[in-house]
Amino acid sequence: LAKTTQPISMDSYEGQEVNITCSHNNIATNDYITWYQQFPSQGPRFIIQGYKTKVTNEVASLFIPADRKSSTLSLPRVSLSDTAVYYCLASRRQLTFGSGTQLTVLP
Amino acid sequence: ETGVTQSPTHLIKTRGQQVTLRCSSQSGHNTVSWYQQALGQGPQFIFQYYREEENGRGNFPPRFSGLQFPNYSSELNVNALELDDSALYLCASTLAGGPEQYFGPGTRLTVT
């Protein structure tokens, strides 16, 4: 299972775009890159998943370069309610969570 | 709402006791995984069940065991509780072939 590295914390202001980068140097060929969001005392919530290039849904975009050794989660125009821990995972079935990135959105 | 429910919400046990946590997932979700999340850390994979058979296990001792039932419910059993077992226990279910794991709200276990 690939180990991921991401910043421990990030601060942003309401309305800004936030990019969180994750490193996964030993990602396996059949691993997908998945991001989850977690609020205190709740279970993680799926945000987006991708294998390569770019994936976009109604809440986020995921950018994956050709070598797949890193990925960037992009959250457009964040609000206070986006304050949460964001986890990057490079696996599919047996999720291996790291410590995540605590995103704090300031007014 | 993910459609995954867990019971109880909170539980207090004494060291050495046994505990059973329950999870109910959506119809058609034939894979269920259990995670342990200590305060301030990411969830740690305990094990996964697929069609009522254990399908993978993390670095947890045998006193952590599970069951999955045909009605899409599952159990996590922990024997000989230790103080370090105090954590939020999460279950997550997956629709066959789908990428997304749907997490329940968790059970907060406190061992004293």
Short mmCIF file of C-alpha atoms in Angstrom, two decimals:
data_model
loop_
_atom_site.label_atom_id
_atom_site.label_comp_id
_atom_site.label_asym_id
_atom_site.label_seq_id
_atom_site.Cartn_x
_atom_site.Cartn_y
_atom_site.Cartn_z
CA LEU A 1 0.00 0.00 0.00
CA ALA A 2 1.42 3.32 -1.10
CA LYS A 3 2.37 5.84 1.57
CA THR A 4 1.19 9.40 1.04
CA THR A 5 2.63 12.68 2.27
CA GLN A 6 0.63 15.86 2.51
CA PRO A 7 0.95 19.15 4.46
CA ILE A 8 -0.18 18.97 8.06
CA SER A 9 -2.18 22.17 7.87
CA MET A 10 -3.21 25.00 5.56
CA ASP A 11 -5.06 28.27 6.08
CA SER A 12 -7.15 30.05 3.47
CA TYR A 13 -9.73 32.80 3.25
CA GLU A 14 -13.31 32.53 2.13
CA GLY A 15 -13.74 32.75 -1.62
CA GLN A 16 -10.20 31.67 -2.44
CA GLU A 17 -9.16 28.59 -4.39
CA VAL A 18 -7.28 26.05 -2.28
CA ASN A 19 -4.83 23.53 -3.69
CA ILE A 20 -3.63 20.66 -1.50
CA THR A 21 -0.80 18.61 -2.91
CA CYS A 22 -0.12 15.01 -1.98
CA SER A 23 2.99 12.98 -2.70
CA HIS A 24 2.75 9.22 -3.38
CA ASN A 25 6.09 8.19 -4.83
CA ASN A 26 5.56 4.41 -4.69
CA ILE A 27 2.04 4.27 -6.03
CA ALA A 28 1.20 0.95 -7.64
CA THR A 29 -0.01 0.62 -11.21
CA ASN A 30 -3.51 -0.39 -10.15
CA ASP A 31 -3.87 2.17 -7.34
CA TYR A 32 -6.29 5.02 -7.69
CA ILE A 33 -5.89 8.38 -5.95
CA THR A 34 -8.79 9.24 -3.71
CA TRP A 35 -9.52 12.20 -1.48
CA TYR A 36 -11.78 12.20 1.55
CA GLN A 37 -13.01 15.02 3.78
CA GLN A 38 -13.65 14.57 7.48
CA PHE A 39 -15.37 16.83 9.98
CA PRO A 40 -14.89 16.33 13.73
CA SER A 41 -16.72 13.30 15.15
CA GLN A 42 -17.97 12.23 11.72
CA GLY A 43 -16.91 9.57 9.28
CA PRO A 44 -14.84 10.57 6.23
CA ARG A 45 -16.75 11.64 3.14
CA PHE A 46 -15.65 10.82 -0.40
CA ILE A 47 -14.68 13.88 -2.45
CA ILE A 48 -13.11 12.67 -5.67
CA GLN A 49 -11.11 9.87 -7.24
CA GLY A 50 -8.87 9.67 -10.26
CA TYR A 51 -6.25 7.56 -11.98
CA LYS A 52 -4.47 10.07 -14.23
CA THR A 53 -4.79 13.51 -15.84
CA LYS A 54 -7.68 15.58 -14.52
CA VAL A 55 -10.99 14.74 -12.92
CA THR A 56 -13.64 17.27 -12.00
CA ASN A 57 -16.92 16.96 -10.15
CA GLU A 58 -19.33 19.40 -8.58
CA VAL A 59 -17.16 20.07 -5.54
CA ALA A 60 -13.51 19.66 -6.56
CA SER A 61 -10.92 18.96 -9.22
CA LEU A 62 -8.11 16.47 -9.04
CA PHE A 63 -4.93 16.95 -11.06
CA ILE A 64 -2.59 13.98 -11.56
CA PRO A 65 0.63 14.32 -13.59
CA ALA A 66 1.75 11.63 -15.99
CA ASP A 67 4.19 10.01 -13.53
CA ARG A 68 1.40 9.75 -10.91
CA LYS A 69 3.87 10.40 -8.10
CA SER A 70 1.82 13.30 -6.80
CA SER A 71 -1.65 14.75 -7.07
CA THR A 72 -3.35 18.05 -6.29
CA LEU A 73 -6.83 18.51 -4.92
CA SER A 74 -8.31 21.85 -5.93
CA LEU A 75 -11.24 23.35 -4.04
CA PRO A 76 -12.70 26.38 -5.81
CA ARG A 77 -13.98 29.32 -3.77
CA VAL A 78 -13.85 27.76 -0.32
CA SER A 79 -16.28 28.71 2.43
CA LEU A 80 -16.12 28.44 6.21
CA SER A 81 -17.91 25.08 6.00
CA ASP A 82 -14.95 23.63 4.08
CA THR A 83 -12.89 23.72 7.28
CA ALA A 84 -12.06 20.05 7.78
CA VAL A 85 -9.32 17.45 7.53
CA TYR A 86 -8.58 16.30 3.99
CA TYR A 87 -7.03 12.89 3.37
CA CYS A 88 -5.22 11.75 0.26
CA LEU A 89 -5.11 7.99 -0.35
CA ALA A 90 -3.27 6.01 -3.00
CA SER A 91 -5.17 2.76 -2.78
CA ARG A 92 -8.63 1.61 -3.59
CA ARG A 93 -9.96 -1.25 -1.56
CA GLN A 94 -8.11 -1.18 1.74
CA LEU A 95 -7.85 2.50 2.43
CA THR A 96 -4.63 3.65 4.08
CA PHE A 97 -5.16 7.01 5.69
CA GLY A 98 -2.27 9.22 6.69
CA SER A 99 -2.61 12.11 9.10
CA GLY A 100 -4.35 14.33 6.58
CA THR A 101 -4.28 18.09 6.03
CA GLN A 102 -6.20 20.32 8.41
CA LEU A 103 -7.67 23.06 6.22
CA THR A 104 -8.87 26.12 8.10
CA VAL A 105 -10.93 28.65 6.16
CA LEU A 106 -10.90 32.09 7.69
CA PRO A 107 -13.52 34.80 7.18
CA GLU B 1 -26.44 10.96 4.58
CA THR B 2 -24.48 7.89 3.48
CA GLY B 3 -27.08 5.29 4.37
CA VAL B 4 -24.62 3.63 6.75
CA THR B 5 -25.64 3.50 10.39
CA GLN B 6 -23.67 2.40 13.42
CA SER B 7 -24.66 1.51 16.96
CA PRO B 8 -24.19 2.41 19.66
CA THR B 9 -23.07 6.02 19.27
CA HIS B 10 -21.02 5.99 22.44
CA LEU B 11 -19.85 3.19 24.70
CA ILE B 12 -17.82 2.96 27.90
CA LYS B 13 -16.17 -0.32 28.82
CA THR B 14 -13.68 -1.51 31.40
CA ARG B 15 -10.28 -2.95 30.57
CA GLY B 16 -10.51 -6.71 29.97
CA GLN B 17 -14.14 -6.66 28.87
CA GLN B 18 -15.47 -7.57 25.44
CA VAL B 19 -17.43 -5.29 23.10
CA THR B 20 -19.54 -5.69 19.96
CA LEU B 21 -20.09 -2.79 17.60
CA ARG B 22 -22.68 -2.91 14.86
CA CYS B 23 -22.98 -1.47 11.39
CA SER B 24 -25.78 -1.49 8.87
CA SER B 25 -25.09 -0.57 5.27
CA GLN B 26 -27.13 -0.01 2.15
CA SER B 27 -28.68 -2.78 0.16
CA GLY B 28 -26.28 -4.01 -2.51
CA HIS B 29 -23.16 -2.90 -0.64
CA ASN B 30 -21.49 -6.29 -0.35
CA THR B 31 -18.15 -5.04 0.96
CA VAL B 32 -17.72 -3.62 4.44
CA SER B 33 -14.55 -2.34 6.08
CA TRP B 34 -13.84 -1.37 9.66
CA TYR B 35 -11.44 1.34 10.81
CA GLN B 36 -10.09 2.55 14.12
CA GLN B 37 -9.44 6.26 14.51
CA ALA B 38 -7.54 7.47 17.55
CA LEU B 39 -7.85 11.12 18.52
CA GLY B 40 -5.92 13.37 16.15
CA GLN B 41 -4.99 10.59 13.75
CA GLY B 42 -6.31 9.24 10.48
CA PRO B 43 -8.44 6.10 10.39
CA GLN B 44 -6.48 2.84 10.50
CA PHE B 45 -7.74 -0.14 8.51
CA ILE B 46 -8.77 -3.09 10.69
CA PHE B 47 -10.26 -5.55 8.19
CA GLN B 48 -12.61 -5.90 5.28
CA TYR B 49 -15.39 -8.39 4.55
CA TYR B 50 -16.73 -9.34 1.16
CA ARG B 51 -19.75 -11.58 0.87
CA GLU B 52 -19.39 -12.65 4.51
CA GLU B 53 -15.72 -13.67 4.19
CA GLU B 54 -12.73 -11.73 5.54
CA ASN B 55 -11.04 -10.20 2.52
CA GLY B 56 -8.09 -8.35 4.00
CA ARG B 57 -6.72 -7.37 7.37
CA GLY B 58 -4.62 -4.55 8.74
CA ASN B 59 -2.08 -4.67 11.53
CA PHE B 60 -4.50 -5.55 14.32
CA PRO B 61 -4.30 -8.53 16.70
CA PRO B 62 -6.70 -11.52 16.52
CA ARG B 63 -8.73 -10.18 19.44
CA PHE B 64 -10.27 -7.89 16.81
CA SER B 65 -12.73 -10.00 14.85
CA GLY B 66 -15.72 -9.42 12.67
CA LEU B 67 -18.77 -10.83 11.02
CA GLN B 68 -20.78 -9.83 7.98
CA PHE B 69 -24.36 -10.96 7.50
CA PRO B 70 -26.47 -11.49 4.35
CA ASN B 71 -28.70 -8.54 5.26
CA TYR B 72 -25.78 -6.05 4.75
CA SER B 73 -25.14 -5.68 8.46
CA SER B 74 -21.85 -6.41 10.16
CA GLU B 75 -20.21 -6.57 13.55
CA LEU B 76 -16.83 -5.72 15.01
CA ASN B 77 -15.92 -7.67 18.14
CA VAL B 78 -13.04 -6.75 20.39
CA ASN B 79 -11.99 -9.07 23.21
CA ALA B 80 -9.82 -8.33 26.24
CA LEU B 81 -10.16 -4.57 25.85
CA GLU B 82 -7.09 -2.43 26.49
CA LEU B 83 -6.91 1.26 27.29
CA ASP B 84 -5.38 1.93 23.84
CA ASP B 85 -8.53 0.56 22.21
CA SER B 86 -10.26 3.82 23.12
CA ALA B 87 -11.06 5.36 19.73
CA LEU B 88 -13.71 6.14 17.15
CA TYR B 89 -14.63 2.99 15.25
CA LEU B 90 -15.84 3.52 11.72
CA CYS B 91 -17.43 1.15 9.28
CA ALA B 92 -17.57 1.81 5.57
CA SER B 93 -19.46 0.00 2.83
CA THR B 94 -18.88 -0.18 -0.89
CA LEU B 95 -21.25 -0.83 -3.74
CA ALA B 96 -19.90 -3.69 -5.83
CA GLY B 97 -17.32 -2.30 -8.24
CA GLY B 98 -17.74 1.26 -7.07
CA PRO B 99 -14.87 3.58 -6.12
CA GLU B 100 -16.44 5.20 -3.12
CA GLN B 101 -16.53 3.93 0.43
CA TYR B 102 -19.52 5.21 2.38
CA PHE B 103 -18.67 5.78 6.01
CA GLY B 104 -20.97 5.63 8.98
CA PRO B 105 -20.86 8.21 11.79
CA GLY B 106 -18.80 5.94 14.01
CA THR B 107 -18.97 4.53 17.52
CA ARG B 108 -16.94 6.29 20.19
CA LEU B 109 -15.48 3.61 22.49
CA THR B 110 -13.90 4.60 25.78
CA VAL B 111 -12.01 1.98 27.78
CA THR B 112 -11.35 2.80 31.42
#
